[in-house]
PDB file of C-alpha atoms and ligand atoms in Angstrom:
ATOM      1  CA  UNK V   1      12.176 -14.492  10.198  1.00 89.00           C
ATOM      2  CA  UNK V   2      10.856 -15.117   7.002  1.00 95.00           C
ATOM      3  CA  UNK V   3      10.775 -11.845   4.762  1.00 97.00           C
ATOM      4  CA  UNK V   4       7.516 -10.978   2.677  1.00 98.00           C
ATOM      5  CA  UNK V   5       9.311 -10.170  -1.061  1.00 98.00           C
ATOM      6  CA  UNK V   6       6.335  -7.592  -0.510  1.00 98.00           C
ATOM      7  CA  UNK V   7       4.415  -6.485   2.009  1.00 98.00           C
ATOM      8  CA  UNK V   8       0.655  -4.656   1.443  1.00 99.00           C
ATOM      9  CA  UNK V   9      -0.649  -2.566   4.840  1.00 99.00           C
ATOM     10  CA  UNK V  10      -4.060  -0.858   4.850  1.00 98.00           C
ATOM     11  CA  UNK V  11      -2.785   1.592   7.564  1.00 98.00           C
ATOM     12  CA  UNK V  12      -6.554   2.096   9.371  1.00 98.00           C
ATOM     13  CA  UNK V  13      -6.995   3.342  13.176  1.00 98.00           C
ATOM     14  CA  UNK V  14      -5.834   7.040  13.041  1.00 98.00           C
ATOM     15  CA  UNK V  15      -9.237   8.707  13.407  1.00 97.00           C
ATOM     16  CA  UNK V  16     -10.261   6.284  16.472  1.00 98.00           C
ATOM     17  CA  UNK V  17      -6.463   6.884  17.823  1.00 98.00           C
ATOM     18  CA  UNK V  18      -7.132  10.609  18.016  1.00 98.00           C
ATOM     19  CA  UNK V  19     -11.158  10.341  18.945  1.00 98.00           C
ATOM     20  CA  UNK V  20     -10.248   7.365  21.912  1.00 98.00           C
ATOM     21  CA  UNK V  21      -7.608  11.012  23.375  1.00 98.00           C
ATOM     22  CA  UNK V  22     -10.233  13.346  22.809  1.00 98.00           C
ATOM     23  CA  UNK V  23      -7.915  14.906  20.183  1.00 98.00           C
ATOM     24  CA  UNK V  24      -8.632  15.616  16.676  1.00 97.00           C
ATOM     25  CA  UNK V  25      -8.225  13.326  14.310  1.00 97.00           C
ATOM     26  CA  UNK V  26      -5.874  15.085  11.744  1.00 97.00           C
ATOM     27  CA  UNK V  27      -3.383  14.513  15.131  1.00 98.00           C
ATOM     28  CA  UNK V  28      -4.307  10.888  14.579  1.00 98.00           C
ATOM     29  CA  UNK V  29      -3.202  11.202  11.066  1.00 98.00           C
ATOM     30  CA  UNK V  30      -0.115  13.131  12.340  1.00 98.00           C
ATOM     31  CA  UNK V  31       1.323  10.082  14.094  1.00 98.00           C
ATOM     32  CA  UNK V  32       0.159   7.651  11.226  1.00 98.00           C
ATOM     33  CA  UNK V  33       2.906   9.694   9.498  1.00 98.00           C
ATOM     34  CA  UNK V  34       5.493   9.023  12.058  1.00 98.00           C
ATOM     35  CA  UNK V  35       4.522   4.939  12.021  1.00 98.00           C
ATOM     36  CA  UNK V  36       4.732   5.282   8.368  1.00 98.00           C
ATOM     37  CA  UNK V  37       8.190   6.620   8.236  1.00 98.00           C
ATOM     38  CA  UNK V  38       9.645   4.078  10.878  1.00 98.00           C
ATOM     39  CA  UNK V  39       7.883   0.944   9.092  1.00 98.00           C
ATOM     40  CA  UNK V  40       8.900   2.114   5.879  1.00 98.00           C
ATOM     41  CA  UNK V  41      12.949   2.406   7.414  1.00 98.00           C
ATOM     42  CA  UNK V  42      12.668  -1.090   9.454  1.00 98.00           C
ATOM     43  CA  UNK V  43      11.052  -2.932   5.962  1.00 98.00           C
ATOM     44  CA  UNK V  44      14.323  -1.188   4.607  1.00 98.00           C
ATOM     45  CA  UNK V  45      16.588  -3.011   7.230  1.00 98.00           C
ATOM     46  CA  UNK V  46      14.702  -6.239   7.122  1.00 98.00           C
ATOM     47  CA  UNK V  47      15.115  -6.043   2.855  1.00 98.00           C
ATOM     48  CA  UNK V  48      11.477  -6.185   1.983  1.00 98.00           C
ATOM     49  CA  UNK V  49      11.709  -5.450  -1.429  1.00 98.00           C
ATOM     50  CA  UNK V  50       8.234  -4.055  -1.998  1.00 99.00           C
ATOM     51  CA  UNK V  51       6.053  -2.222   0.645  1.00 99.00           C
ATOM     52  CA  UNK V  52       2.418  -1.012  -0.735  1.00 99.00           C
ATOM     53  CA  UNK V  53       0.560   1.500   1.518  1.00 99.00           C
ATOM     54  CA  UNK V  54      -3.041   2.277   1.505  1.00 98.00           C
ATOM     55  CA  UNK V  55      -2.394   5.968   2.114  1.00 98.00           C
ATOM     56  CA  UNK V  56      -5.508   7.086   0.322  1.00 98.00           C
ATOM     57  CA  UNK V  57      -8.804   5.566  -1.076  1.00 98.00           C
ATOM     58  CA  UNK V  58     -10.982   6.712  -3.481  1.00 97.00           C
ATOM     59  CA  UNK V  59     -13.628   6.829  -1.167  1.00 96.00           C
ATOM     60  CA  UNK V  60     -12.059   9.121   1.076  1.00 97.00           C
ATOM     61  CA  UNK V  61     -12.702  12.124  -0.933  1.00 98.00           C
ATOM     62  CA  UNK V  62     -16.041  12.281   0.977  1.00 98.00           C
ATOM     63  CA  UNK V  63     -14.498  12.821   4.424  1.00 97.00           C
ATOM     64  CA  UNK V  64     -14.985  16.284   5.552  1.00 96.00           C
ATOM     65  CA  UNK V  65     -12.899  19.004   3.286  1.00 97.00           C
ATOM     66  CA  UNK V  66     -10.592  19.727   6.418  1.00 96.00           C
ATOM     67  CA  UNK V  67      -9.566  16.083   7.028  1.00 97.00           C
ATOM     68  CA  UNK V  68      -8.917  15.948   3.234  1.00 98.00           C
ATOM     69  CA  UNK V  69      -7.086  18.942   2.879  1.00 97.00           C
ATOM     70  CA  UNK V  70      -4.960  18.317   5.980  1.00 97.00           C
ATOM     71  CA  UNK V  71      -4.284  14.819   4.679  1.00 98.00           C
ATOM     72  CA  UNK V  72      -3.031  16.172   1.433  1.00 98.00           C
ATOM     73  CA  UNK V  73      -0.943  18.834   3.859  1.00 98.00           C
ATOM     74  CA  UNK V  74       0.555  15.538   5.736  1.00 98.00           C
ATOM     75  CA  UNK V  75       1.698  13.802   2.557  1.00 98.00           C
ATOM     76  CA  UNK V  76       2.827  17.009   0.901  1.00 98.00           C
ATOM     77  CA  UNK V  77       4.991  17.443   3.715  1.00 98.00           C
ATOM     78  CA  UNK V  78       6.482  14.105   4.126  1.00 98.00           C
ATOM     79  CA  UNK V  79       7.459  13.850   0.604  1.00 98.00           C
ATOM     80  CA  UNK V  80       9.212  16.761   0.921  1.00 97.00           C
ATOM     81  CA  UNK V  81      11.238  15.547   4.056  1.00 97.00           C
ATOM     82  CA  UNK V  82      11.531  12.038   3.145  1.00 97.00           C
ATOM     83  CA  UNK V  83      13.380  12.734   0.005  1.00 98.00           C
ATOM     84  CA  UNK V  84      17.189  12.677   1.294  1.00 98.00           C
ATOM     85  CA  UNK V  85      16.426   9.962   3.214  1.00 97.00           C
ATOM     86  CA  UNK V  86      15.139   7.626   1.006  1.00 98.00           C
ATOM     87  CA  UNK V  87      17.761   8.358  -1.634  1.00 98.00           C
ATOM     88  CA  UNK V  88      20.584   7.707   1.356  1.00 98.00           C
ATOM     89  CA  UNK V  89      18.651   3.902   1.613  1.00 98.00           C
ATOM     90  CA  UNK V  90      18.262   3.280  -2.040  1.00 98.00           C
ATOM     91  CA  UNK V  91      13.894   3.637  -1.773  1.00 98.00           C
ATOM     92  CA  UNK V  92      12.331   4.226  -5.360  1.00 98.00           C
ATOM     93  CA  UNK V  93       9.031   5.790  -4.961  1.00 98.00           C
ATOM     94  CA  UNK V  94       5.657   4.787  -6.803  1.00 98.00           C
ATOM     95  CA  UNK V  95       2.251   5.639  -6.919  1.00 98.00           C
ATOM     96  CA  UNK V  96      -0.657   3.903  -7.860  1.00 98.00           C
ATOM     97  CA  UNK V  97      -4.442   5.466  -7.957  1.00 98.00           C
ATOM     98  CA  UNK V  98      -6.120   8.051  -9.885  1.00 97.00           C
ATOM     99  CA  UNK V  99      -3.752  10.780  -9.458  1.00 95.00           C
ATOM    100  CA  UNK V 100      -5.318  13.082 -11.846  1.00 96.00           C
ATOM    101  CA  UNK V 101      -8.051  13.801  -8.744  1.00 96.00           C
ATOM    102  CA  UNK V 102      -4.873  15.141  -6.337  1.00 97.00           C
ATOM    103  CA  UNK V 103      -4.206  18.557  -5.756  1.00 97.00           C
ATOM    104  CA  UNK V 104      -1.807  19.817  -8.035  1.00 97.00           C
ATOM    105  CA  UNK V 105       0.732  20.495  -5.522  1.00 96.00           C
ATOM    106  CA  UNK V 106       1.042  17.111  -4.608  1.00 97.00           C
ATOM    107  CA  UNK V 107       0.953  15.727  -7.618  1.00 98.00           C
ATOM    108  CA  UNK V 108       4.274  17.969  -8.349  1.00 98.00           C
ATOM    109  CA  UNK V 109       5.899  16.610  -5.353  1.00 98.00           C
ATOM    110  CA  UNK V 110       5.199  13.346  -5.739  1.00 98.00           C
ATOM    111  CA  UNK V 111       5.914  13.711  -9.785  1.00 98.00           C
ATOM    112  CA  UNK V 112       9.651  14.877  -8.894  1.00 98.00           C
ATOM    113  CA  UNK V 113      10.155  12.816  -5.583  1.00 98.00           C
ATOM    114  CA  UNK V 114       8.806   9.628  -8.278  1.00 98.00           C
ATOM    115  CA  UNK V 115      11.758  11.017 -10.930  1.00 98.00           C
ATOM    116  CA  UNK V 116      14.064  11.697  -8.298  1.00 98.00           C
ATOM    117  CA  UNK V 117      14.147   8.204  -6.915  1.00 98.00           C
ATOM    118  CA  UNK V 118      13.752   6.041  -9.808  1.00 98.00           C
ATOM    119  CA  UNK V 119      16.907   4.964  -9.907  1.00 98.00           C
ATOM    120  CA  UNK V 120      16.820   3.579  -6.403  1.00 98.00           C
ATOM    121  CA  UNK V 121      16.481  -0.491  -6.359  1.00 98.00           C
ATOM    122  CA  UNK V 122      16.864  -1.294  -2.546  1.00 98.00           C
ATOM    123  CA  UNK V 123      13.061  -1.127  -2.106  1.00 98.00           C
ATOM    124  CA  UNK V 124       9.982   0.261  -4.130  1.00 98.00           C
ATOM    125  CA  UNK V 125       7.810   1.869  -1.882  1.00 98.00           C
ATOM    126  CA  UNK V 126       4.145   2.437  -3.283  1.00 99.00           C
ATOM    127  CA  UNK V 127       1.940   4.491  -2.378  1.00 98.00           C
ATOM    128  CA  UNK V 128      -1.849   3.957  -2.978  1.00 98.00           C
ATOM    129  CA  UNK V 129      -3.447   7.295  -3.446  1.00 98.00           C
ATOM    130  CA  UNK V 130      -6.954   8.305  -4.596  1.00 98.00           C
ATOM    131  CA  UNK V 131      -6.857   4.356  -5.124  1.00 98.00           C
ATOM    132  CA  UNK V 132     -10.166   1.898  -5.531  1.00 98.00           C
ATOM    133  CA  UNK V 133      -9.186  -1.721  -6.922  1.00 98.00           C
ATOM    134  CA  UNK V 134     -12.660  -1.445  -9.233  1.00 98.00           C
ATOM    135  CA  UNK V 135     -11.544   1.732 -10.308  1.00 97.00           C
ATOM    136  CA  UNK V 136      -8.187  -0.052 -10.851  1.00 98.00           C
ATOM    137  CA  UNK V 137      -9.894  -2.342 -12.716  1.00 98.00           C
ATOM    138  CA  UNK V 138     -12.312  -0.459 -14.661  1.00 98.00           C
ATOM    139  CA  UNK V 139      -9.681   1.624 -15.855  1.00 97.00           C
ATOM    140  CA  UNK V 140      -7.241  -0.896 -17.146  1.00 98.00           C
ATOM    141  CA  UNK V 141     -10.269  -2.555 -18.929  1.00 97.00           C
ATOM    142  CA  UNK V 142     -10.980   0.452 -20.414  1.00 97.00           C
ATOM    143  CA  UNK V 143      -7.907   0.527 -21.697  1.00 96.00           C
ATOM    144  CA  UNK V 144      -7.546  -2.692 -23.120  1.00 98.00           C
ATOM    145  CA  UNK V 145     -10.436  -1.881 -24.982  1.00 97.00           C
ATOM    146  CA  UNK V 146      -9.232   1.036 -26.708  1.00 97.00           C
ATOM    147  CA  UNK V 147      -6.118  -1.047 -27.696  1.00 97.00           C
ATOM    148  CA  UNK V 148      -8.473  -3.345 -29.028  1.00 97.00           C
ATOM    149  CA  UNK V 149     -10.747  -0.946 -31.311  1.00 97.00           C
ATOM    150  CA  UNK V 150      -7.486   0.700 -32.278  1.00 98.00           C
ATOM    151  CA  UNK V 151      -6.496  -2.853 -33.452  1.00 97.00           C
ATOM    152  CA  UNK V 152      -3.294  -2.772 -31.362  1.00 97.00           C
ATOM    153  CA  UNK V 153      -4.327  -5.651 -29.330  1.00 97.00           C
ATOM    154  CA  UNK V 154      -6.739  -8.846 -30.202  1.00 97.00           C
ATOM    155  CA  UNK V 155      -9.249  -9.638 -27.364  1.00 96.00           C
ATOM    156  CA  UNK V 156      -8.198 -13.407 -27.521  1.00 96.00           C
ATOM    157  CA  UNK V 157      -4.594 -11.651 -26.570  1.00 96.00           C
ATOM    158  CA  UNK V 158      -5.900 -10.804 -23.393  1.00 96.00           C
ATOM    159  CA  UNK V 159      -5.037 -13.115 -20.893  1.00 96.00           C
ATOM    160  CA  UNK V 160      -3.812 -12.891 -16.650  1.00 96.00           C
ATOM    161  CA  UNK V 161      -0.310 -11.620 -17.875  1.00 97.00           C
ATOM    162  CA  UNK V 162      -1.969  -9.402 -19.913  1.00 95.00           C
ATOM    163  CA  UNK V 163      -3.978  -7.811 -18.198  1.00 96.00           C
ATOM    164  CA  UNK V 164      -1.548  -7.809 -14.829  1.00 97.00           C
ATOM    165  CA  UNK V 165       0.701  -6.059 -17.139  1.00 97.00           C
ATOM    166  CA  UNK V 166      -2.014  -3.402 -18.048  1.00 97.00           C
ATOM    167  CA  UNK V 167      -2.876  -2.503 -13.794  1.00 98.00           C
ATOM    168  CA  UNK V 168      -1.509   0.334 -11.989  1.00 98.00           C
ATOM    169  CA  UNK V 169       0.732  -2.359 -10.640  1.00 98.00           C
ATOM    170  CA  UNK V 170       2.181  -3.758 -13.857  1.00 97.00           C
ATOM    171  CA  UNK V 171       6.343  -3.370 -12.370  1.00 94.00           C
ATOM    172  CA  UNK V 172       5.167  -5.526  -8.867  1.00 98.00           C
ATOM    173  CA  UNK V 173       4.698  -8.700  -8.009  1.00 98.00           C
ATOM    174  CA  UNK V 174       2.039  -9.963  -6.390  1.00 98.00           C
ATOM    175  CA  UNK V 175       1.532  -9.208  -2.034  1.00 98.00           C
ATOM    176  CA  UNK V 176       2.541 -11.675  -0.454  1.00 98.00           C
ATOM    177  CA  UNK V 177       1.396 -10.289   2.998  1.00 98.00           C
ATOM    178  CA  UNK V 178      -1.215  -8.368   3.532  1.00 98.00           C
ATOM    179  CA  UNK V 179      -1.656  -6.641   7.078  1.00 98.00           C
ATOM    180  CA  UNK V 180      -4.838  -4.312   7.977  1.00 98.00           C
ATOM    181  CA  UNK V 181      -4.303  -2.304  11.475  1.00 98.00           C
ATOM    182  CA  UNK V 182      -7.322  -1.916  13.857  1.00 98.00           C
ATOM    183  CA  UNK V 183      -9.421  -4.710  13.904  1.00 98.00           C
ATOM    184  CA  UNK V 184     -11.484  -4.176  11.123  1.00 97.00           C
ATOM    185  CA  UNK V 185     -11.531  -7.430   8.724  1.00 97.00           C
ATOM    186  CA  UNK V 186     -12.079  -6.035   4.896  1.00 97.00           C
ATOM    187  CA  UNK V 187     -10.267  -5.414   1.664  1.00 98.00           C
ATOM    188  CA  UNK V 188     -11.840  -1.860   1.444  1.00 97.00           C
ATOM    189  CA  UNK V 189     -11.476  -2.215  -2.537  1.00 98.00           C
ATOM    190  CA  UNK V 190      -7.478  -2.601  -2.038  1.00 98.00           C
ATOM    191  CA  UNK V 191      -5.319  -4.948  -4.671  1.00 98.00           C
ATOM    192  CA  UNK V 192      -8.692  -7.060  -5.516  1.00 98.00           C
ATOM    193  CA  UNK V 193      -6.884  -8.713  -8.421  1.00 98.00           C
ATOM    194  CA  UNK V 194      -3.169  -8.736  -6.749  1.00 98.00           C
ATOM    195  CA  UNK V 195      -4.209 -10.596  -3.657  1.00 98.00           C
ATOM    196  CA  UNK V 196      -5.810 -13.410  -5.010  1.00 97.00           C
ATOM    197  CA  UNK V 197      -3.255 -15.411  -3.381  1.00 96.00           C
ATOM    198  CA  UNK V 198      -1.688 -13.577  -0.274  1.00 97.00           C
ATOM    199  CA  UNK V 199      -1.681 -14.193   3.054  1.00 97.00           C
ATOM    200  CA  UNK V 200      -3.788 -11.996   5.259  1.00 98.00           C
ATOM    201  CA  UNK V 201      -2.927 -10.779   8.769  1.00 98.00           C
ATOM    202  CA  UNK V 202      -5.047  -8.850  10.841  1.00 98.00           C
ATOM    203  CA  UNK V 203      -4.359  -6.829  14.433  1.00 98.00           C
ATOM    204  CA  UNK V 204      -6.354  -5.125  16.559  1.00 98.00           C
ATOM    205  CA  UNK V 205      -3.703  -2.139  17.116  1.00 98.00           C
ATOM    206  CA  UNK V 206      -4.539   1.042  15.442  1.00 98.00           C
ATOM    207  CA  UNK V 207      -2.153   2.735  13.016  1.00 98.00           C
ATOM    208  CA  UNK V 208      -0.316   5.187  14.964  1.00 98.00           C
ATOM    209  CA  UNK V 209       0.386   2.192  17.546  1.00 98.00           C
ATOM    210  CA  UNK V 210       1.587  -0.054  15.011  1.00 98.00           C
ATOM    211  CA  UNK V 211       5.142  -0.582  16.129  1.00 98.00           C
ATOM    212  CA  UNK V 212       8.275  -2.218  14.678  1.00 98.00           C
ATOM    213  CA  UNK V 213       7.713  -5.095  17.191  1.00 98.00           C
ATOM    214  CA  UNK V 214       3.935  -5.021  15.583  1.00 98.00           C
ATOM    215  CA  UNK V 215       5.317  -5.538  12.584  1.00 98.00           C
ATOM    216  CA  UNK V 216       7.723  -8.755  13.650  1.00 98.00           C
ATOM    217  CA  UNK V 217       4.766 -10.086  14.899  1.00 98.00           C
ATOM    218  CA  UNK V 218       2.770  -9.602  11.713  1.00 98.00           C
ATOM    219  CA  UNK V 219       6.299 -11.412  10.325  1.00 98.00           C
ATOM    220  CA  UNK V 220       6.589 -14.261  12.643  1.00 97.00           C
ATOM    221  CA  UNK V 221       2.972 -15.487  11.664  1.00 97.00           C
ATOM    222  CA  UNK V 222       3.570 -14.749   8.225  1.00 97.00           C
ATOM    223  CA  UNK V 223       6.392 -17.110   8.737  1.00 95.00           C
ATOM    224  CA  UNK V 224       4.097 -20.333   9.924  1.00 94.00           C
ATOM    225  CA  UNK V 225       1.419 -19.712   7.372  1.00 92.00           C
ATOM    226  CA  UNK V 226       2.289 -22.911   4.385  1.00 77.00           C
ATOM    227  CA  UNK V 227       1.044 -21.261   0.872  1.00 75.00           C
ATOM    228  CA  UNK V 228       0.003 -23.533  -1.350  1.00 82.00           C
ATOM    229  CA  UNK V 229      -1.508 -21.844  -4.178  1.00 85.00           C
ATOM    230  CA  UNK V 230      -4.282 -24.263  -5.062  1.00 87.00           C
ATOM    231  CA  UNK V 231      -1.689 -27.057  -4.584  1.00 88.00           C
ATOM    232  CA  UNK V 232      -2.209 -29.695  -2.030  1.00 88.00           C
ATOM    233  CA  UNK V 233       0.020 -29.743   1.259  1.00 87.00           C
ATOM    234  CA  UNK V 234       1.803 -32.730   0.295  1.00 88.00           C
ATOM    235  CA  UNK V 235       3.114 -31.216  -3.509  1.00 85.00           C
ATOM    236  CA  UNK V 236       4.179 -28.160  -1.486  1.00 87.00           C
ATOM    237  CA  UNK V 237       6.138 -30.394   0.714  1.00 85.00           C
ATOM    238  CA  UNK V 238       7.590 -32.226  -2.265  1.00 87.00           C
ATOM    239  CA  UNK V 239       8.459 -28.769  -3.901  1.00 81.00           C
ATOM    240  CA  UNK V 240      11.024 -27.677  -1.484  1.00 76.00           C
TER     241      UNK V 240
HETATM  242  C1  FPP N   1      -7.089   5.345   8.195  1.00 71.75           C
HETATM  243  O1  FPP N   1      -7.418   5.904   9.412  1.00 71.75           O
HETATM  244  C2  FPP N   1      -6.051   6.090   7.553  1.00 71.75           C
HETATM  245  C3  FPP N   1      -6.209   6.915   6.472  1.00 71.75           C
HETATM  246  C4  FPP N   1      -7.486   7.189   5.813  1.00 71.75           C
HETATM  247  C5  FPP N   1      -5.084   7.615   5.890  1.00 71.75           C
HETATM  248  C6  FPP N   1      -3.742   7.019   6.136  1.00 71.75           C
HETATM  249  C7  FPP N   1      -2.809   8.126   6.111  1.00 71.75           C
HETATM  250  C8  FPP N   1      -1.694   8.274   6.842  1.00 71.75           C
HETATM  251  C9  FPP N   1      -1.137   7.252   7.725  1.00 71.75           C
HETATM  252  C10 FPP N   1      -0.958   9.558   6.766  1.00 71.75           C
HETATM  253  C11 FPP N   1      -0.543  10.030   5.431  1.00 71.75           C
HETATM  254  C12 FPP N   1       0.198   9.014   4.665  1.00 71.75           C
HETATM  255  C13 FPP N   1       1.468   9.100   4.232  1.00 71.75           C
HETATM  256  C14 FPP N   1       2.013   8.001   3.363  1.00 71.75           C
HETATM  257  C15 FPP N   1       2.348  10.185   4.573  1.00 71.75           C
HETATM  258  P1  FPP N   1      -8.912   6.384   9.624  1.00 71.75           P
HETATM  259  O2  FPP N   1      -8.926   7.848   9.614  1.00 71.75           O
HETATM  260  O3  FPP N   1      -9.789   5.690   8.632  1.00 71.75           O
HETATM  261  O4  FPP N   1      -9.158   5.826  11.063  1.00 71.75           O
HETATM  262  P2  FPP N   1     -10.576   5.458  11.700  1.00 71.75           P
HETATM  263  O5  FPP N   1     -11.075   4.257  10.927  1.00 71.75           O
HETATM  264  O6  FPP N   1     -10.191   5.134  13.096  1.00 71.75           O
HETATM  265  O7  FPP N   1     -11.441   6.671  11.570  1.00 71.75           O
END
């Protein structure tokens, strides 16, 4: 099986897992936590060396106050048990996203579980959180500019590196895969600029569904997809 270096999920389907049981949705959420915490151990195994999760988007701050308050609950709560475990498998933990917007709570777990695990370099797991890629965007430009008027940085300085260096993503590389759960086929403002050049794989099955074999599935296509980054087939070939 060929391994993504890293792997980008936009984890959708919870709410329509819950509504399609006549359950609420925040238990929909409660078993996206459980798929999160065995894809997040079986990337481990398989040595993906980046996995980026779409835990949070800007946007959601308009769902109801509940859902957003029991969402923050959720990933309060998993940070808090997840800790031992990912220091026993060597997971540094990241976060990307306007974090200033989080409840300050979380923002203090996820401040010490970030400190706590930075030393870790089995796998950087990344979590997207009160994240839009134009806000991603708009922010880093903003602060380019600033360099700029503070003379720190010349505008004909500015260039992809540059400004890749300057995201909320500035340690990763690029996704290579991209998977989106539940059969809806969007971005959703995720990575705009990062995934100008991955491969994107879509499935019908909703979140809390999403199994390891899922997830080999996702990996075996991955696997027969030939990227050739503007090049032709041929110069790929002749590259190997
Ligand atoms: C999409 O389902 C999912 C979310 C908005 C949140 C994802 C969150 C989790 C899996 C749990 C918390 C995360 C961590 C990392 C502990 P949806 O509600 O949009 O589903 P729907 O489209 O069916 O309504």
């Amino acid at each position: 099986m060929r391994i993504p270096c890293h792997l980008a999920i936009i984890m959708d389907g919870n709410g329509r897992w819950a509504e399609k049981r006549r359950l609420p949705r925040i238990l929909g959420h409660r078993r996206g936590v459980e798929t999160v915490q065995e894809i997040v151990r079986e990337c481990r195994a398989l040595g993906v060396r980046y996995l980026t999760l779409y835990a949070f988007s800007s946007e959601n701050w308009r769902r109801p106050e509940d859902e957003v308050s029991a969402l923050m609950g959720l990933l309060g709560n998993y940070l808090r048990s997840e800790l031992t475990s990912m220091l026993e498998q060597g997971i540094r933990l990241k976060v990307i996203g306007e974090t200033t917007r989080l409840p300050g709570e979380v923002r203090q777990v996820l401040e010490e579980t970030v400190a706590r695990t930075a030393g870790n370099r089995e796998m950087t797991l990344t979590l997207a959180l009160s994240y839009g890629a134009r806000n991603e965007l708009v922010r880093t430009a903003r602060r380019l500019a600033e360099a700029a008027l503070a003379g720190r940085l010349a505008p004909e300085a500015i260039d992809d590196q540059t400004f890749t260096e300057a995201l909320d993503t500035a340690e990763l590389p690029d996704p290579d895969l991209l998977v989106r759960t539940s059969g809806e086929m969007r971005i959703s403002n995720f990575l705009l600029w990062q995934l100008a050049y991955t491969e994107l794989y879509f499935t019908d099955v909703l979140w809390p569904d999403f199994s390891r074999q899922e997830l080999h599935q996702a990996l075996l296509e991955f696997g027969r997809r030939q990227r050739r980054f503007g090049l032709t087939g041929a110069q790929v070939e002749e590259s190997h």
